[in-house]
mmCIF file with all atom_site columns, C-alpha atoms in Angstrom:
data_model
loop_
_atom_site.group_PDB
_atom_site.id
_atom_site.type_symbol
_atom_site.label_atom_id
_atom_site.label_alt_id
_atom_site.label_comp_id
_atom_site.label_asym_id
_atom_site.label_entity_id
_atom_site.label_seq_id
_atom_site.pdbx_PDB_ins_code
_atom_site.Cartn_x
_atom_site.Cartn_y
_atom_site.Cartn_z
_atom_site.occupancy
_atom_site.B_iso_or_equiv
_atom_site.pdbx_formal_charge
_atom_site.auth_seq_id
_atom_site.auth_comp_id
_atom_site.auth_asym_id
_atom_site.auth_atom_id
_atom_site.pdbx_PDB_model_num
ATOM 1   C CA . UNK A 1 1   ? 5.623   15.607  -1.963  1.00 0.00 ? 1   UNK A CA 1
ATOM 2   C CA . UNK A 1 2   ? 8.077   14.575  0.695   1.00 0.00 ? 2   UNK A CA 1
ATOM 3   C CA . UNK A 1 3   ? 10.859  12.015  0.635   1.00 0.00 ? 3   UNK A CA 1
ATOM 4   C CA . UNK A 1 4   ? 14.514  11.472  -0.183  1.00 0.00 ? 4   UNK A CA 1
ATOM 5   C CA . UNK A 1 5   ? 16.299  14.307  -2.006  1.00 0.00 ? 5   UNK A CA 1
ATOM 6   C CA . UNK A 1 6   ? 16.522  13.517  -5.726  1.00 0.00 ? 6   UNK A CA 1
ATOM 7   C CA . UNK A 1 7   ? 18.677  15.059  -8.447  1.00 0.00 ? 7   UNK A CA 1
ATOM 8   C CA . UNK A 1 8   ? 17.012  17.203  -11.103 1.00 0.00 ? 8   UNK A CA 1
ATOM 9   C CA . UNK A 1 9   ? 16.720  14.906  -14.131 1.00 0.00 ? 9   UNK A CA 1
ATOM 10  C CA . UNK A 1 10  ? 17.177  17.864  -16.497 1.00 0.00 ? 10  UNK A CA 1
ATOM 11  C CA . UNK A 1 11  ? 20.826  18.219  -15.492 1.00 0.00 ? 11  UNK A CA 1
ATOM 12  C CA . UNK A 1 12  ? 23.571  15.870  -16.822 1.00 0.00 ? 12  UNK A CA 1
ATOM 13  C CA . UNK A 1 13  ? 24.115  14.490  -13.309 1.00 0.00 ? 13  UNK A CA 1
ATOM 14  C CA . UNK A 1 14  ? 20.390  14.065  -12.876 1.00 0.00 ? 14  UNK A CA 1
ATOM 15  C CA . UNK A 1 15  ? 19.983  12.253  -16.199 1.00 0.00 ? 15  UNK A CA 1
ATOM 16  C CA . UNK A 1 16  ? 22.789  9.887   -15.241 1.00 0.00 ? 16  UNK A CA 1
ATOM 17  C CA . UNK A 1 17  ? 21.270  9.275   -11.803 1.00 0.00 ? 17  UNK A CA 1
ATOM 18  C CA . UNK A 1 18  ? 17.876  8.524   -13.329 1.00 0.00 ? 18  UNK A CA 1
ATOM 19  C CA . UNK A 1 19  ? 19.135  5.921   -15.834 1.00 0.00 ? 19  UNK A CA 1
ATOM 20  C CA . UNK A 1 20  ? 20.695  2.470   -15.700 1.00 0.00 ? 20  UNK A CA 1
ATOM 21  C CA . UNK A 1 21  ? 22.371  1.942   -19.038 1.00 0.00 ? 21  UNK A CA 1
ATOM 22  C CA . UNK A 1 22  ? 19.851  3.390   -21.481 1.00 0.00 ? 22  UNK A CA 1
ATOM 23  C CA . UNK A 1 23  ? 16.816  2.594   -19.316 1.00 0.00 ? 23  UNK A CA 1
ATOM 24  C CA . UNK A 1 24  ? 15.167  5.205   -17.034 1.00 0.00 ? 24  UNK A CA 1
ATOM 25  C CA . UNK A 1 25  ? 15.398  4.108   -13.414 1.00 0.00 ? 25  UNK A CA 1
ATOM 26  C CA . UNK A 1 26  ? 11.671  4.630   -12.808 1.00 0.00 ? 26  UNK A CA 1
ATOM 27  C CA . UNK A 1 27  ? 10.942  2.027   -15.500 1.00 0.00 ? 27  UNK A CA 1
ATOM 28  C CA . UNK A 1 28  ? 13.225  -0.491  -13.823 1.00 0.00 ? 28  UNK A CA 1
ATOM 29  C CA . UNK A 1 29  ? 11.850  0.099   -10.344 1.00 0.00 ? 29  UNK A CA 1
ATOM 30  C CA . UNK A 1 30  ? 8.196   0.037   -11.332 1.00 0.00 ? 30  UNK A CA 1
ATOM 31  C CA . UNK A 1 31  ? 7.276   -1.532  -14.661 1.00 0.00 ? 31  UNK A CA 1
ATOM 32  C CA . UNK A 1 32  ? 10.068  -3.146  -16.656 1.00 0.00 ? 32  UNK A CA 1
ATOM 33  C CA . UNK A 1 33  ? 9.313   -6.245  -18.712 1.00 0.00 ? 33  UNK A CA 1
ATOM 34  C CA . UNK A 1 34  ? 12.708  -7.617  -17.726 1.00 0.00 ? 34  UNK A CA 1
ATOM 35  C CA . UNK A 1 35  ? 11.168  -8.882  -14.491 1.00 0.00 ? 35  UNK A CA 1
ATOM 36  C CA . UNK A 1 36  ? 8.059   -10.903 -13.816 1.00 0.00 ? 36  UNK A CA 1
ATOM 37  C CA . UNK A 1 37  ? 5.151   -8.918  -12.321 1.00 0.00 ? 37  UNK A CA 1
ATOM 38  C CA . UNK A 1 38  ? 5.540   -11.007 -9.158  1.00 0.00 ? 38  UNK A CA 1
ATOM 39  C CA . UNK A 1 39  ? 8.722   -9.080  -8.275  1.00 0.00 ? 39  UNK A CA 1
ATOM 40  C CA . UNK A 1 40  ? 6.723   -5.859  -7.972  1.00 0.00 ? 40  UNK A CA 1
ATOM 41  C CA . UNK A 1 41  ? 3.802   -7.616  -6.303  1.00 0.00 ? 41  UNK A CA 1
ATOM 42  C CA . UNK A 1 42  ? 6.103   -9.025  -3.612  1.00 0.00 ? 42  UNK A CA 1
ATOM 43  C CA . UNK A 1 43  ? 7.299   -5.510  -2.748  1.00 0.00 ? 43  UNK A CA 1
ATOM 44  C CA . UNK A 1 44  ? 3.693   -4.309  -2.499  1.00 0.00 ? 44  UNK A CA 1
ATOM 45  C CA . UNK A 1 45  ? 2.584   -7.298  -0.425  1.00 0.00 ? 45  UNK A CA 1
ATOM 46  C CA . UNK A 1 46  ? 5.401   -6.959  2.101   1.00 0.00 ? 46  UNK A CA 1
ATOM 47  C CA . UNK A 1 47  ? 4.482   -3.337  2.804   1.00 0.00 ? 47  UNK A CA 1
ATOM 48  C CA . UNK A 1 48  ? 0.804   -4.278  3.181   1.00 0.00 ? 48  UNK A CA 1
ATOM 49  C CA . UNK A 1 49  ? 1.822   -7.240  5.358   1.00 0.00 ? 49  UNK A CA 1
ATOM 50  C CA . UNK A 1 50  ? 3.559   -4.868  7.782   1.00 0.00 ? 50  UNK A CA 1
ATOM 51  C CA . UNK A 1 51  ? 0.411   -2.725  8.085   1.00 0.00 ? 51  UNK A CA 1
ATOM 52  C CA . UNK A 1 52  ? -1.729  -5.824  8.677   1.00 0.00 ? 52  UNK A CA 1
ATOM 53  C CA . UNK A 1 53  ? 0.694   -6.991  11.388  1.00 0.00 ? 53  UNK A CA 1
ATOM 54  C CA . UNK A 1 54  ? 0.474   -3.606  13.154  1.00 0.00 ? 54  UNK A CA 1
ATOM 55  C CA . UNK A 1 55  ? -3.336  -3.822  13.167  1.00 0.00 ? 55  UNK A CA 1
ATOM 56  C CA . UNK A 1 56  ? -3.092  -7.391  14.465  1.00 0.00 ? 56  UNK A CA 1
ATOM 57  C CA . UNK A 1 57  ? -0.911  -6.253  17.368  1.00 0.00 ? 57  UNK A CA 1
ATOM 58  C CA . UNK A 1 58  ? -3.210  -3.357  18.166  1.00 0.00 ? 58  UNK A CA 1
ATOM 59  C CA . UNK A 1 59  ? -6.174  -5.731  18.412  1.00 0.00 ? 59  UNK A CA 1
ATOM 60  C CA . UNK A 1 60  ? -4.182  -7.715  20.981  1.00 0.00 ? 60  UNK A CA 1
ATOM 61  C CA . UNK A 1 61  ? -4.334  -10.840 18.844  1.00 0.00 ? 61  UNK A CA 1
ATOM 62  C CA . UNK A 1 62  ? -1.716  -13.563 18.932  1.00 0.00 ? 62  UNK A CA 1
ATOM 63  C CA . UNK A 1 63  ? 0.968   -12.361 16.526  1.00 0.00 ? 63  UNK A CA 1
ATOM 64  C CA . UNK A 1 64  ? 4.495   -13.111 15.386  1.00 0.00 ? 64  UNK A CA 1
ATOM 65  C CA . UNK A 1 65  ? 7.281   -11.102 16.969  1.00 0.00 ? 65  UNK A CA 1
ATOM 66  C CA . UNK A 1 66  ? 8.441   -9.714  13.618  1.00 0.00 ? 66  UNK A CA 1
ATOM 67  C CA . UNK A 1 67  ? 6.239   -8.378  10.832  1.00 0.00 ? 67  UNK A CA 1
ATOM 68  C CA . UNK A 1 68  ? 8.050   -10.371 8.137   1.00 0.00 ? 68  UNK A CA 1
ATOM 69  C CA . UNK A 1 69  ? 7.058   -13.606 9.891   1.00 0.00 ? 69  UNK A CA 1
ATOM 70  C CA . UNK A 1 70  ? 3.394   -12.596 9.886   1.00 0.00 ? 70  UNK A CA 1
ATOM 71  C CA . UNK A 1 71  ? 1.081   -14.581 7.587   1.00 0.00 ? 71  UNK A CA 1
ATOM 72  C CA . UNK A 1 72  ? -2.169  -12.611 7.272   1.00 0.00 ? 72  UNK A CA 1
ATOM 73  C CA . UNK A 1 73  ? -5.231  -14.874 7.448   1.00 0.00 ? 73  UNK A CA 1
ATOM 74  C CA . UNK A 1 74  ? -7.890  -14.114 4.803   1.00 0.00 ? 74  UNK A CA 1
ATOM 75  C CA . UNK A 1 75  ? -10.549 -13.571 7.479   1.00 0.00 ? 75  UNK A CA 1
ATOM 76  C CA . UNK A 1 76  ? -10.390 -12.944 11.208  1.00 0.00 ? 76  UNK A CA 1
ATOM 77  C CA . UNK A 1 77  ? -13.557 -12.192 13.167  1.00 0.00 ? 77  UNK A CA 1
ATOM 78  C CA . UNK A 1 78  ? -14.695 -11.890 16.755  1.00 0.00 ? 78  UNK A CA 1
ATOM 79  C CA . UNK A 1 79  ? -17.650 -10.261 18.480  1.00 0.00 ? 79  UNK A CA 1
ATOM 80  C CA . UNK A 1 80  ? -16.618 -6.690  17.663  1.00 0.00 ? 80  UNK A CA 1
ATOM 81  C CA . UNK A 1 81  ? -14.171 -6.658  14.731  1.00 0.00 ? 81  UNK A CA 1
ATOM 82  C CA . UNK A 1 82  ? -13.578 -8.291  11.370  1.00 0.00 ? 82  UNK A CA 1
ATOM 83  C CA . UNK A 1 83  ? -10.196 -8.080  9.642   1.00 0.00 ? 83  UNK A CA 1
ATOM 84  C CA . UNK A 1 84  ? -10.063 -9.162  5.991   1.00 0.00 ? 84  UNK A CA 1
ATOM 85  C CA . UNK A 1 85  ? -6.979  -9.632  3.804   1.00 0.00 ? 85  UNK A CA 1
ATOM 86  C CA . UNK A 1 86  ? -7.216  -9.557  -0.019  1.00 0.00 ? 86  UNK A CA 1
ATOM 87  C CA . UNK A 1 87  ? -10.892 -10.362 0.319   1.00 0.00 ? 87  UNK A CA 1
ATOM 88  C CA . UNK A 1 88  ? -13.381 -9.785  -2.501  1.00 0.00 ? 88  UNK A CA 1
ATOM 89  C CA . UNK A 1 89  ? -16.558 -8.060  -1.310  1.00 0.00 ? 89  UNK A CA 1
ATOM 90  C CA . UNK A 1 90  ? -19.794 -9.209  -2.930  1.00 0.00 ? 90  UNK A CA 1
ATOM 91  C CA . UNK A 1 91  ? -22.152 -6.294  -3.512  1.00 0.00 ? 91  UNK A CA 1
ATOM 92  C CA . UNK A 1 92  ? -25.723 -5.966  -4.752  1.00 0.00 ? 92  UNK A CA 1
ATOM 93  C CA . UNK A 1 93  ? -24.560 -4.154  -7.864  1.00 0.00 ? 93  UNK A CA 1
ATOM 94  C CA . UNK A 1 94  ? -21.461 -4.864  -9.930  1.00 0.00 ? 94  UNK A CA 1
ATOM 95  C CA . UNK A 1 95  ? -18.403 -2.983  -8.693  1.00 0.00 ? 95  UNK A CA 1
ATOM 96  C CA . UNK A 1 96  ? -15.045 -3.708  -10.297 1.00 0.00 ? 96  UNK A CA 1
ATOM 97  C CA . UNK A 1 97  ? -12.919 -2.244  -7.485  1.00 0.00 ? 97  UNK A CA 1
ATOM 98  C CA . UNK A 1 98  ? -14.111 -4.564  -4.725  1.00 0.00 ? 98  UNK A CA 1
ATOM 99  C CA . UNK A 1 99  ? -10.893 -5.978  -3.283  1.00 0.00 ? 99  UNK A CA 1
ATOM 100 C CA . UNK A 1 100 ? -8.763  -3.569  -1.233  1.00 0.00 ? 100 UNK A CA 1
ATOM 101 C CA . UNK A 1 101 ? -5.700  -5.033  0.479   1.00 0.00 ? 101 UNK A CA 1
ATOM 102 C CA . UNK A 1 102 ? -7.124  -4.795  4.012   1.00 0.00 ? 102 UNK A CA 1
ATOM 103 C CA . UNK A 1 103 ? -10.646 -4.254  5.331   1.00 0.00 ? 103 UNK A CA 1
ATOM 104 C CA . UNK A 1 104 ? -11.148 -3.503  9.021   1.00 0.00 ? 104 UNK A CA 1
ATOM 105 C CA . UNK A 1 105 ? -14.707 -3.540  10.346  1.00 0.00 ? 105 UNK A CA 1
ATOM 106 C CA . UNK A 1 106 ? -15.284 -2.260  13.874  1.00 0.00 ? 106 UNK A CA 1
ATOM 107 C CA . UNK A 1 107 ? -18.826 -3.058  14.959  1.00 0.00 ? 107 UNK A CA 1
ATOM 108 C CA . UNK A 1 108 ? -18.538 -1.140  18.228  1.00 0.00 ? 108 UNK A CA 1
ATOM 109 C CA . UNK A 1 109 ? -17.421 2.039   16.495  1.00 0.00 ? 109 UNK A CA 1
ATOM 110 C CA . UNK A 1 110 ? -19.726 1.316   13.535  1.00 0.00 ? 110 UNK A CA 1
ATOM 111 C CA . UNK A 1 111 ? -16.839 2.010   11.187  1.00 0.00 ? 111 UNK A CA 1
ATOM 112 C CA . UNK A 1 112 ? -15.080 0.322   8.290   1.00 0.00 ? 112 UNK A CA 1
ATOM 113 C CA . UNK A 1 113 ? -11.663 1.113   6.821   1.00 0.00 ? 113 UNK A CA 1
ATOM 114 C CA . UNK A 1 114 ? -10.735 0.129   3.268   1.00 0.00 ? 114 UNK A CA 1
ATOM 115 C CA . UNK A 1 115 ? -6.932  0.149   3.300   1.00 0.00 ? 115 UNK A CA 1
ATOM 116 C CA . UNK A 1 116 ? -5.181  -0.137  -0.036  1.00 0.00 ? 116 UNK A CA 1
ATOM 117 C CA . UNK A 1 117 ? -1.445  -0.064  -0.649  1.00 0.00 ? 117 UNK A CA 1
ATOM 118 C CA . UNK A 1 118 ? 0.251   1.101   -3.835  1.00 0.00 ? 118 UNK A CA 1
ATOM 119 C CA . UNK A 1 119 ? 3.893   1.435   -4.817  1.00 0.00 ? 119 UNK A CA 1
ATOM 120 C CA . UNK A 1 120 ? 4.011   4.070   -7.558  1.00 0.00 ? 120 UNK A CA 1
ATOM 121 C CA . UNK A 1 121 ? 6.546   5.979   -9.611  1.00 0.00 ? 121 UNK A CA 1
ATOM 122 C CA . UNK A 1 122 ? 7.648   8.798   -7.304  1.00 0.00 ? 122 UNK A CA 1
ATOM 123 C CA . UNK A 1 123 ? 6.355   11.644  -9.456  1.00 0.00 ? 123 UNK A CA 1
ATOM 124 C CA . UNK A 1 124 ? 2.893   10.024  -9.457  1.00 0.00 ? 124 UNK A CA 1
ATOM 125 C CA . UNK A 1 125 ? 2.309   9.537   -5.721  1.00 0.00 ? 125 UNK A CA 1
ATOM 126 C CA . UNK A 1 126 ? -0.139  12.433  -5.363  1.00 0.00 ? 126 UNK A CA 1
ATOM 127 C CA . UNK A 1 127 ? -2.121  11.436  -8.456  1.00 0.00 ? 127 UNK A CA 1
ATOM 128 C CA . UNK A 1 128 ? -2.251  7.796   -7.329  1.00 0.00 ? 128 UNK A CA 1
ATOM 129 C CA . UNK A 1 129 ? -3.553  8.839   -3.917  1.00 0.00 ? 129 UNK A CA 1
ATOM 130 C CA . UNK A 1 130 ? -6.514  10.639  -5.459  1.00 0.00 ? 130 UNK A CA 1
ATOM 131 C CA . UNK A 1 131 ? -7.070  7.747   -7.873  1.00 0.00 ? 131 UNK A CA 1
ATOM 132 C CA . UNK A 1 132 ? -7.376  5.360   -4.931  1.00 0.00 ? 132 UNK A CA 1
ATOM 133 C CA . UNK A 1 133 ? -9.932  7.590   -3.225  1.00 0.00 ? 133 UNK A CA 1
ATOM 134 C CA . UNK A 1 134 ? -11.973 7.723   -6.419  1.00 0.00 ? 134 UNK A CA 1
ATOM 135 C CA . UNK A 1 135 ? -11.522 4.030   -7.218  1.00 0.00 ? 135 UNK A CA 1
ATOM 136 C CA . UNK A 1 136 ? -13.118 2.809   -3.986  1.00 0.00 ? 136 UNK A CA 1
ATOM 137 C CA . UNK A 1 137 ? -15.862 5.440   -3.664  1.00 0.00 ? 137 UNK A CA 1
ATOM 138 C CA . UNK A 1 138 ? -18.557 3.111   -5.053  1.00 0.00 ? 138 UNK A CA 1
ATOM 139 C CA . UNK A 1 139 ? -17.466 0.332   -2.693  1.00 0.00 ? 139 UNK A CA 1
ATOM 140 C CA . UNK A 1 140 ? -17.581 2.773   0.242   1.00 0.00 ? 140 UNK A CA 1
ATOM 141 C CA . UNK A 1 141 ? -21.189 3.621   -0.594  1.00 0.00 ? 141 UNK A CA 1
ATOM 142 C CA . UNK A 1 142 ? -22.261 -0.017  -1.007  1.00 0.00 ? 142 UNK A CA 1
ATOM 143 C CA . UNK A 1 143 ? -20.587 -1.174  2.209   1.00 0.00 ? 143 UNK A CA 1
ATOM 144 C CA . UNK A 1 144 ? -22.145 1.694   4.145   1.00 0.00 ? 144 UNK A CA 1
ATOM 145 C CA . UNK A 1 145 ? -25.568 0.516   2.984   1.00 0.00 ? 145 UNK A CA 1
ATOM 146 C CA . UNK A 1 146 ? -24.983 -3.238  3.331   1.00 0.00 ? 146 UNK A CA 1
ATOM 147 C CA . UNK A 1 147 ? -23.239 -3.271  6.705   1.00 0.00 ? 147 UNK A CA 1
ATOM 148 C CA . UNK A 1 148 ? -24.562 -0.011  8.164   1.00 0.00 ? 148 UNK A CA 1
ATOM 149 C CA . UNK A 1 149 ? -21.001 1.113   8.896   1.00 0.00 ? 149 UNK A CA 1
ATOM 150 C CA . UNK A 1 150 ? -19.382 4.490   8.276   1.00 0.00 ? 150 UNK A CA 1
ATOM 151 C CA . UNK A 1 151 ? -16.853 3.555   5.602   1.00 0.00 ? 151 UNK A CA 1
ATOM 152 C CA . UNK A 1 152 ? -13.654 5.334   4.603   1.00 0.00 ? 152 UNK A CA 1
ATOM 153 C CA . UNK A 1 153 ? -10.877 4.600   2.108   1.00 0.00 ? 153 UNK A CA 1
ATOM 154 C CA . UNK A 1 154 ? -7.309  4.815   3.411   1.00 0.00 ? 154 UNK A CA 1
ATOM 155 C CA . UNK A 1 155 ? -4.858  5.080   0.488   1.00 0.00 ? 155 UNK A CA 1
ATOM 156 C CA . UNK A 1 156 ? -1.247  4.246   1.344   1.00 0.00 ? 156 UNK A CA 1
ATOM 157 C CA . UNK A 1 157 ? 0.882   5.314   -1.618  1.00 0.00 ? 157 UNK A CA 1
ATOM 158 C CA . UNK A 1 158 ? 4.682   5.130   -1.503  1.00 0.00 ? 158 UNK A CA 1
ATOM 159 C CA . UNK A 1 159 ? 7.047   5.972   -4.347  1.00 0.00 ? 159 UNK A CA 1
ATOM 160 C CA . UNK A 1 160 ? 9.503   3.328   -5.510  1.00 0.00 ? 160 UNK A CA 1
ATOM 161 C CA . UNK A 1 161 ? 12.294  5.565   -4.172  1.00 0.00 ? 161 UNK A CA 1
ATOM 162 C CA . UNK A 1 162 ? 10.443  6.477   -0.971  1.00 0.00 ? 162 UNK A CA 1
ATOM 163 C CA . UNK A 1 163 ? 8.485   9.584   -1.983  1.00 0.00 ? 163 UNK A CA 1
ATOM 164 C CA . UNK A 1 164 ? 5.124   10.252  -0.302  1.00 0.00 ? 164 UNK A CA 1
ATOM 165 C CA . UNK A 1 165 ? 2.283   12.703  -0.923  1.00 0.00 ? 165 UNK A CA 1
ATOM 166 C CA . UNK A 1 166 ? 1.528   15.550  1.499   1.00 0.00 ? 166 UNK A CA 1
ATOM 167 C CA . UNK A 1 167 ? -1.349  13.787  3.287   1.00 0.00 ? 167 UNK A CA 1
ATOM 168 C CA . UNK A 1 168 ? 0.344   10.384  3.518   1.00 0.00 ? 168 UNK A CA 1
ATOM 169 C CA . UNK A 1 169 ? 0.996   10.712  7.263   1.00 0.00 ? 169 UNK A CA 1
ATOM 170 C CA . UNK A 1 170 ? -2.618  11.796  7.816   1.00 0.00 ? 170 UNK A CA 1
ATOM 171 C CA . UNK A 1 171 ? -3.951  8.638   6.169   1.00 0.00 ? 171 UNK A CA 1
ATOM 172 C CA . UNK A 1 172 ? -1.486  6.342   7.908   1.00 0.00 ? 172 UNK A CA 1
ATOM 173 C CA . UNK A 1 173 ? -2.397  7.829   11.310  1.00 0.00 ? 173 UNK A CA 1
ATOM 174 C CA . UNK A 1 174 ? -5.995  6.661   10.845  1.00 0.00 ? 174 UNK A CA 1
ATOM 175 C CA . UNK A 1 175 ? -4.919  3.015   10.898  1.00 0.00 ? 175 UNK A CA 1
ATOM 176 C CA . UNK A 1 176 ? -5.153  1.424   14.374  1.00 0.00 ? 176 UNK A CA 1
ATOM 177 C CA . UNK A 1 177 ? -1.792  0.599   15.928  1.00 0.00 ? 177 UNK A CA 1
ATOM 178 C CA . UNK A 1 178 ? 0.086   3.581   14.475  1.00 0.00 ? 178 UNK A CA 1
ATOM 179 C CA . UNK A 1 179 ? 2.112   2.002   11.649  1.00 0.00 ? 179 UNK A CA 1
ATOM 180 C CA . UNK A 1 180 ? 5.324   3.944   11.052  1.00 0.00 ? 180 UNK A CA 1
ATOM 181 C CA . UNK A 1 181 ? 5.788   5.752   7.749   1.00 0.00 ? 181 UNK A CA 1
ATOM 182 C CA . UNK A 1 182 ? 9.554   5.303   7.982   1.00 0.00 ? 182 UNK A CA 1
ATOM 183 C CA . UNK A 1 183 ? 9.083   1.539   8.243   1.00 0.00 ? 183 UNK A CA 1
ATOM 184 C CA . UNK A 1 184 ? 6.750   1.395   5.235   1.00 0.00 ? 184 UNK A CA 1
ATOM 185 C CA . UNK A 1 185 ? 9.235   3.470   3.220   1.00 0.00 ? 185 UNK A CA 1
ATOM 186 C CA . UNK A 1 186 ? 12.088  1.217   4.328   1.00 0.00 ? 186 UNK A CA 1
ATOM 187 C CA . UNK A 1 187 ? 10.212  -1.902  3.204   1.00 0.00 ? 187 UNK A CA 1
ATOM 188 C CA . UNK A 1 188 ? 9.478   -0.364  -0.194  1.00 0.00 ? 188 UNK A CA 1
ATOM 189 C CA . UNK A 1 189 ? 13.071  0.848   -0.642  1.00 0.00 ? 189 UNK A CA 1
ATOM 190 C CA . UNK A 1 190 ? 14.448  -2.581  0.235   1.00 0.00 ? 190 UNK A CA 1
ATOM 191 C CA . UNK A 1 191 ? 12.074  -4.083  -2.313  1.00 0.00 ? 191 UNK A CA 1
ATOM 192 C CA . UNK A 1 192 ? 13.244  -1.579  -4.921  1.00 0.00 ? 192 UNK A CA 1
ATOM 193 C CA . UNK A 1 193 ? 16.892  -2.396  -4.160  1.00 0.00 ? 193 UNK A CA 1
ATOM 194 C CA . UNK A 1 194 ? 16.088  -6.083  -4.673  1.00 0.00 ? 194 UNK A CA 1
ATOM 195 C CA . UNK A 1 195 ? 14.430  -5.296  -8.019  1.00 0.00 ? 195 UNK A CA 1
ATOM 196 C CA . UNK A 1 196 ? 17.441  -3.256  -9.193  1.00 0.00 ? 196 UNK A CA 1
ATOM 197 C CA . UNK A 1 197 ? 19.899  -5.958  -8.133  1.00 0.00 ? 197 UNK A CA 1
ATOM 198 C CA . UNK A 1 198 ? 18.015  -8.512  -10.212 1.00 0.00 ? 198 UNK A CA 1
ATOM 199 C CA . UNK A 1 199 ? 17.934  -6.213  -13.254 1.00 0.00 ? 199 UNK A CA 1
ATOM 200 C CA . UNK A 1 200 ? 21.628  -5.337  -13.009 1.00 0.00 ? 200 UNK A CA 1
ATOM 201 C CA . UNK A 1 201 ? 22.557  -9.022  -12.791 1.00 0.00 ? 201 UNK A CA 1
ATOM 202 C CA . UNK A 1 202 ? 20.787  -9.800  -16.080 1.00 0.00 ? 202 UNK A CA 1
#
């Protein structure tokens, strides 16, 4: 895994760095009941919004100057591409994992990307990456048959404190427009800082 240097949580300094009061910091940044789930969802959505904006720019579509002003439309189609945001795919057989964050269909290239963003506890980024690949495998197969497009899952997994798995840059590089890993990490870290500020003010 790559990312910011972290203290060893087995040492006294590490244990102190990994706790806020009596609560482990990974619980506060990822799954505490002190905050509504929307706080974590907002962090996720902003990172996915940036990736959608980069794709939008690459397709030479009319776009906002800044990614944070971008409002992804649910569906955008023209004669050679379709870009879907939080769109549920209806399949011939029941598939539970049928709504990745972004779907990009390229009819000229006969390809389809299923892009799904996750903000995970840092120690779990590698496991979450493989879970994403497994989670959408059935949808990949169904879309390939339904739309006759070569379909691939692109997992984008960032730790709450900025950690990434080894192949994170490889997956990100497959997204048109070349979204920057540093920017995705920055968005997630700013979201985490916002979460911690809210917890510490309680």
